[in-house]
Amino acid sequence: DDTRGRSVSNSSASSQISSADPPAATLATLWSVEKSEVPLHTCAVHASNHSTLLVSSTQGLQAYDIGSRSSTWSTPKILSENYDITSLSSDPHDSNLITCTVGTSLMTFDMRQEKAAHVIEGVDAYLATCGDYNPNRPHMFVSGGEDGLAKIWDFRSSSSSPSPPLLTLRSHTHHLTSVRYNRFHDQLLSTCGSDGSTLLWRVGTVSSSPLLELNSDSDSETSKSSKDKLVQEVEGESGCVGVAWSKCDAWVYVSVEWDGGVVVNHVPSEEKY
């Protein structure tokens, strides 16, 4: 099973930026969310409307217009106090949809309604912690959590009888903290976790442009290249808290570690499309 294998990247594939002596700087507050009665947990800028800030708390979601500094939308108090929203992602294909990881579930909210539009329960054995929409293929979403697995879902299945994940990626030995699609080539997916590793995956079979097998010879190079697999692993010095892809270079992704270290990683040449 290729998704279970582990490969170690060479030293030339990544570089580390030191932040031991950062330059002195003063940050000015441009705008702040009004004081909330409950703790705020996570926030994100809307994928297609960059003037909208999404903020989550134990009671639900709120959308703020950064220009007018006012709340434009909120969900009703439907979330249990025992389960916080651990991550949120806005759908790049539908500006009204926002998907959150809540407890062991994925909950999708429609900003035109006052209830959850779609729910998939049991996406993680313990706690779902992160997620991301496929930027090029509608209805596809990747989730990660404390069971150490990344799972790719098709949201077109119904909430009453959801289909199993299209693909499950196994290699992390501890909690996942971040999962991110490459914005240019959704065949590439990066994950990181509290085990200190940042992994690069090829997930071509569930991407917008799957690699085609030109013949049925299982030993051919074409057949081998079409398989989903782990293609690169970068081991950090401490747990990894987040990973992100460059917006201007399709082959660069960055991970941030618990101790403040930043590691810049490069996609191997053989994986470039």
Short mmCIF file of C-alpha atoms in Angstrom, two decimals:
data_model
loop_
_atom_site.label_atom_id
_atom_site.label_comp_id
_atom_site.label_asym_id
_atom_site.label_seq_id
_atom_site.Cartn_x
_atom_site.Cartn_y
_atom_site.Cartn_z
CA ASP A 1 0.00 0.00 0.00
CA ASP A 2 1.74 3.17 -1.20
CA THR A 3 -0.13 5.43 1.21
CA ARG A 4 1.42 3.56 4.14
CA GLY A 5 5.02 3.96 3.02
CA ARG A 6 7.43 6.53 4.40
CA SER A 7 10.15 8.34 2.51
CA VAL A 8 12.74 10.77 3.83
CA SER A 9 13.50 13.90 1.86
CA ASN A 10 17.09 14.87 1.15
CA SER A 11 18.65 17.91 2.77
CA SER A 12 18.45 19.99 -0.39
CA ALA A 13 14.66 19.76 -0.42
CA SER A 14 14.16 22.14 2.51
CA SER A 15 15.75 25.11 4.19
CA GLN A 16 15.22 26.57 7.64
CA ILE A 17 14.80 30.22 8.50
CA SER A 18 16.13 31.34 11.86
CA SER A 19 14.09 33.74 13.97
CA ALA A 20 16.53 33.98 16.88
CA ASP A 21 17.00 37.75 16.56
CA PRO A 22 13.98 39.23 14.78
CA PRO A 23 14.12 42.93 13.96
CA ALA A 24 12.31 45.24 16.36
CA ALA A 25 8.89 46.26 15.07
CA THR A 26 5.70 47.84 16.35
CA LEU A 27 2.36 46.48 15.15
CA ALA A 28 -0.67 48.75 15.01
CA THR A 29 -4.20 47.42 15.49
CA LEU A 30 -6.24 48.23 12.38
CA TRP A 31 -9.47 46.60 13.51
CA SER A 32 -10.66 44.20 16.19
CA VAL A 33 -13.72 42.03 16.69
CA GLU A 34 -16.12 43.33 19.30
CA LYS A 35 -15.83 41.78 22.74
CA SER A 36 -17.48 38.39 22.84
CA GLU A 37 -19.23 36.71 25.75
CA VAL A 38 -17.65 33.40 24.77
CA PRO A 39 -14.04 32.59 23.77
CA LEU A 40 -13.17 32.93 20.10
CA HIS A 41 -11.35 29.93 18.66
CA THR A 42 -10.36 30.35 15.03
CA CYS A 43 -10.67 32.82 12.18
CA ALA A 44 -10.05 32.92 8.43
CA VAL A 45 -10.47 35.29 5.52
CA HIS A 46 -13.18 34.17 3.11
CA ALA A 47 -11.75 32.31 0.08
CA SER A 48 -13.59 34.33 -2.59
CA ASN A 49 -14.61 37.48 -0.69
CA HIS A 50 -11.43 38.82 0.85
CA SER A 51 -13.26 41.63 2.64
CA THR A 52 -15.08 39.07 4.82
CA LEU A 53 -13.56 37.67 8.01
CA LEU A 54 -14.99 34.43 9.42
CA VAL A 55 -14.75 33.93 13.20
CA SER A 56 -15.78 30.90 15.26
CA SER A 57 -16.64 30.36 18.91
CA THR A 58 -18.34 27.64 20.95
CA GLN A 59 -21.72 29.08 19.90
CA GLY A 60 -21.17 29.08 16.16
CA LEU A 61 -19.84 31.23 13.34
CA GLN A 62 -19.91 34.89 12.52
CA ALA A 63 -18.97 36.75 9.36
CA TYR A 64 -17.64 40.30 9.56
CA ASP A 65 -17.27 42.85 6.80
CA ILE A 66 -13.77 44.26 7.30
CA GLY A 67 -14.63 47.51 5.50
CA SER A 68 -17.70 48.41 7.57
CA ARG A 69 -16.41 46.59 10.68
CA SER A 70 -19.81 45.03 11.27
CA SER A 71 -21.23 41.52 11.58
CA THR A 72 -23.03 40.43 8.40
CA TRP A 73 -24.06 36.85 9.23
CA SER A 74 -24.07 34.37 12.10
CA THR A 75 -25.21 30.83 12.82
CA PRO A 76 -27.72 30.09 15.59
CA LYS A 77 -26.53 28.58 18.87
CA ILE A 78 -26.56 24.99 17.63
CA LEU A 79 -23.15 23.78 18.77
CA SER A 80 -22.54 21.87 21.97
CA GLU A 81 -20.34 23.56 24.55
CA ASN A 82 -18.37 20.32 24.68
CA TYR A 83 -17.24 20.61 21.05
CA ASP A 84 -15.49 23.69 19.74
CA ILE A 85 -14.96 24.57 16.10
CA THR A 86 -11.32 23.58 15.59
CA SER A 87 -11.02 24.82 11.98
CA LEU A 88 -13.09 26.47 9.26
CA SER A 89 -12.80 26.64 5.48
CA SER A 90 -14.88 28.58 2.97
CA ASP A 91 -15.78 26.86 -0.30
CA PRO A 92 -13.85 28.45 -3.22
CA HIS A 93 -16.57 27.19 -5.60
CA ASP A 94 -19.61 28.44 -3.66
CA SER A 95 -19.22 31.64 -1.64
CA ASN A 96 -22.18 30.72 0.60
CA LEU A 97 -20.72 27.48 2.01
CA ILE A 98 -18.42 27.18 5.04
CA THR A 99 -17.22 23.83 6.40
CA CYS A 100 -16.02 23.40 9.99
CA THR A 101 -14.44 20.58 11.95
CA VAL A 102 -16.54 20.15 15.10
CA GLY A 103 -15.85 17.30 17.48
CA THR A 104 -15.63 14.20 15.31
CA SER A 105 -17.77 15.71 12.53
CA LEU A 106 -17.65 17.92 9.46
CA MET A 107 -20.43 20.54 9.46
CA THR A 108 -21.18 22.65 6.38
CA PHE A 109 -23.13 25.87 6.86
CA ASP A 110 -24.98 27.73 4.13
CA MET A 111 -24.90 31.49 4.76
CA ARG A 112 -28.41 31.72 3.23
CA GLN A 113 -29.85 29.44 5.93
CA GLU A 114 -29.94 29.26 9.72
CA LYS A 115 -28.94 25.64 10.08
CA ALA A 116 -26.22 23.22 9.05
CA ALA A 117 -26.72 22.26 5.41
CA HIS A 118 -24.64 19.08 5.51
CA VAL A 119 -23.07 16.97 8.26
CA ILE A 120 -20.70 14.00 8.10
CA GLU A 121 -20.26 12.34 11.47
CA GLY A 122 -17.38 10.16 12.62
CA VAL A 123 -14.72 11.58 10.30
CA ASP A 124 -12.14 11.09 13.07
CA ALA A 125 -11.89 8.54 15.84
CA TYR A 126 -11.08 11.19 18.46
CA LEU A 127 -11.26 14.82 17.28
CA ALA A 128 -11.24 16.40 13.83
CA THR A 129 -8.73 19.27 13.89
CA CYS A 130 -8.22 20.61 10.36
CA GLY A 131 -9.61 20.65 6.85
CA ASP A 132 -9.35 22.21 3.40
CA TYR A 133 -11.37 22.39 0.19
CA ASN A 134 -9.98 21.15 -3.10
CA PRO A 135 -9.41 24.43 -5.00
CA ASN A 136 -10.02 22.90 -8.44
CA ARG A 137 -12.58 20.13 -7.96
CA PRO A 138 -15.96 21.05 -6.42
CA HIS A 139 -17.43 19.05 -3.49
CA MET A 140 -14.04 17.59 -2.49
CA PHE A 141 -12.75 18.19 1.04
CA VAL A 142 -9.80 16.83 3.04
CA SER A 143 -9.95 16.45 6.81
CA GLY A 144 -7.37 15.55 9.45
CA GLY A 145 -7.48 14.86 13.15
CA GLU A 146 -6.14 13.28 16.27
CA ASP A 147 -6.21 9.75 14.82
CA GLY A 148 -3.29 10.79 12.57
CA LEU A 149 -5.19 10.20 9.33
CA ALA A 150 -5.98 12.53 6.43
CA LYS A 151 -9.21 11.65 4.64
CA ILE A 152 -10.62 12.98 1.37
CA TRP A 153 -14.43 13.24 1.17
CA ASP A 154 -17.03 13.82 -1.53
CA PHE A 155 -19.74 16.09 -0.12
CA ARG A 156 -22.28 14.97 -2.71
CA SER A 157 -23.25 12.04 -0.49
CA SER A 158 -26.23 12.65 1.79
CA SER A 159 -25.92 13.38 5.50
CA SER A 160 -28.24 10.48 6.36
CA SER A 161 -26.06 7.90 4.58
CA PRO A 162 -22.62 9.42 3.94
CA SER A 163 -20.18 7.51 1.78
CA PRO A 164 -16.80 6.43 3.21
CA PRO A 165 -13.80 8.64 2.38
CA LEU A 166 -12.52 8.40 -1.18
CA LEU A 167 -8.94 8.14 0.08
CA THR A 168 -7.26 7.73 3.46
CA LEU A 169 -3.62 8.76 3.97
CA ARG A 170 -1.62 7.05 6.72
CA SER A 171 1.89 7.97 7.84
CA HIS A 172 1.66 10.44 10.73
CA THR A 173 2.27 8.88 14.13
CA HIS A 174 0.44 11.57 16.13
CA HIS A 175 -2.22 14.27 15.74
CA LEU A 176 -2.63 16.12 12.45
CA THR A 177 -2.58 19.89 12.87
CA SER A 178 -2.89 21.14 9.27
CA VAL A 179 -3.82 19.89 5.78
CA ARG A 180 -3.49 22.02 2.64
CA TYR A 181 -4.07 21.50 -1.07
CA ASN A 182 -1.68 22.96 -3.62
CA ARG A 183 -3.68 25.86 -5.12
CA PHE A 184 -2.24 25.31 -8.61
CA HIS A 185 -2.06 21.49 -8.75
CA ASP A 186 -4.57 19.68 -6.54
CA GLN A 187 -2.71 16.41 -7.19
CA LEU A 188 -0.39 17.63 -4.42
CA LEU A 189 -1.42 17.75 -0.77
CA SER A 190 0.68 18.67 2.27
CA THR A 191 0.01 17.61 5.85
CA CYS A 192 1.77 18.23 9.15
CA GLY A 193 1.34 17.06 12.70
CA SER A 194 2.46 17.08 16.29
CA ASP A 195 4.84 14.20 15.48
CA GLY A 196 7.10 16.88 13.95
CA SER A 197 6.80 15.71 10.35
CA THR A 198 5.61 17.58 7.27
CA LEU A 199 4.48 15.25 4.49
CA LEU A 200 3.88 15.81 0.79
CA TRP A 201 1.38 13.48 -0.91
CA ARG A 202 0.40 12.72 -4.48
CA VAL A 203 -3.39 12.24 -4.60
CA GLY A 204 -3.87 12.16 -8.35
CA THR A 205 -6.74 9.64 -8.43
CA VAL A 206 -9.06 12.05 -6.58
CA SER A 207 -7.80 15.26 -8.21
CA SER A 208 -9.26 17.40 -10.99
CA SER A 209 -6.74 15.93 -13.49
CA PRO A 210 -6.02 12.27 -12.65
CA LEU A 211 -2.99 10.75 -14.32
CA LEU A 212 -4.22 8.27 -16.92
CA GLU A 213 -2.92 4.76 -17.40
CA LEU A 214 -2.25 4.35 -21.10
CA ASN A 215 -2.05 0.56 -20.91
CA SER A 216 -2.86 -2.24 -18.49
CA ASP A 217 0.75 -3.27 -17.83
CA SER A 218 1.02 -2.96 -14.05
CA ASP A 219 4.82 -2.76 -14.29
CA SER A 220 4.88 0.20 -16.66
CA GLU A 221 6.16 3.59 -15.56
CA THR A 222 2.80 5.12 -16.45
CA SER A 223 0.96 2.74 -14.15
CA LYS A 224 3.37 3.36 -11.29
CA SER A 225 3.16 7.13 -11.62
CA SER A 226 -0.63 7.13 -11.38
CA LYS A 227 -0.71 5.73 -7.84
CA ASP A 228 -1.42 7.89 -4.80
CA LYS A 229 1.54 7.89 -2.46
CA LEU A 230 3.75 9.75 -0.01
CA VAL A 231 6.43 11.50 -2.05
CA GLN A 232 8.34 13.56 0.52
CA GLU A 233 8.84 13.75 4.28
CA VAL A 234 10.54 16.54 6.22
CA GLU A 235 11.28 15.91 9.89
CA GLY A 236 11.21 19.00 12.12
CA GLU A 237 12.88 19.60 15.45
CA SER A 238 9.54 19.95 17.24
CA GLY A 239 5.86 19.47 16.53
CA CYS A 240 4.46 21.22 13.47
CA VAL A 241 1.51 23.59 13.94
CA GLY A 242 0.75 24.64 10.37
CA VAL A 243 1.57 24.26 6.70
CA ALA A 244 0.88 26.59 3.76
CA TRP A 245 1.58 26.74 0.03
CA SER A 246 3.16 29.70 -1.70
CA LYS A 247 0.67 31.86 -3.65
CA CYS A 248 3.22 32.75 -6.33
CA ASP A 249 5.34 29.58 -6.65
CA ALA A 250 3.47 26.31 -7.15
CA TRP A 251 6.42 24.22 -5.97
CA VAL A 252 7.10 25.80 -2.56
CA TYR A 253 5.36 25.07 0.73
CA VAL A 254 6.19 26.20 4.26
CA SER A 255 5.71 24.61 7.67
CA VAL A 256 5.80 26.29 11.10
CA GLU A 257 7.00 24.44 14.21
CA TRP A 258 6.02 24.71 17.88
CA ASP A 259 9.33 26.37 18.76
CA GLY A 260 8.81 29.12 16.15
CA GLY A 261 11.00 27.59 13.45
CA VAL A 262 9.95 28.04 9.81
CA VAL A 263 10.93 25.41 7.22
CA VAL A 264 10.69 26.15 3.49
CA ASN A 265 10.16 23.00 1.42
CA HIS A 266 10.39 22.36 -2.33
CA VAL A 267 8.43 19.82 -4.36
CA PRO A 268 10.77 17.19 -5.91
CA SER A 269 11.39 17.70 -9.63
CA GLU A 270 9.88 14.33 -10.58
CA GLU A 271 6.54 15.39 -9.03
CA LYS A 272 6.20 18.64 -10.95
CA TYR A 273 3.38 18.76 -13.51
#
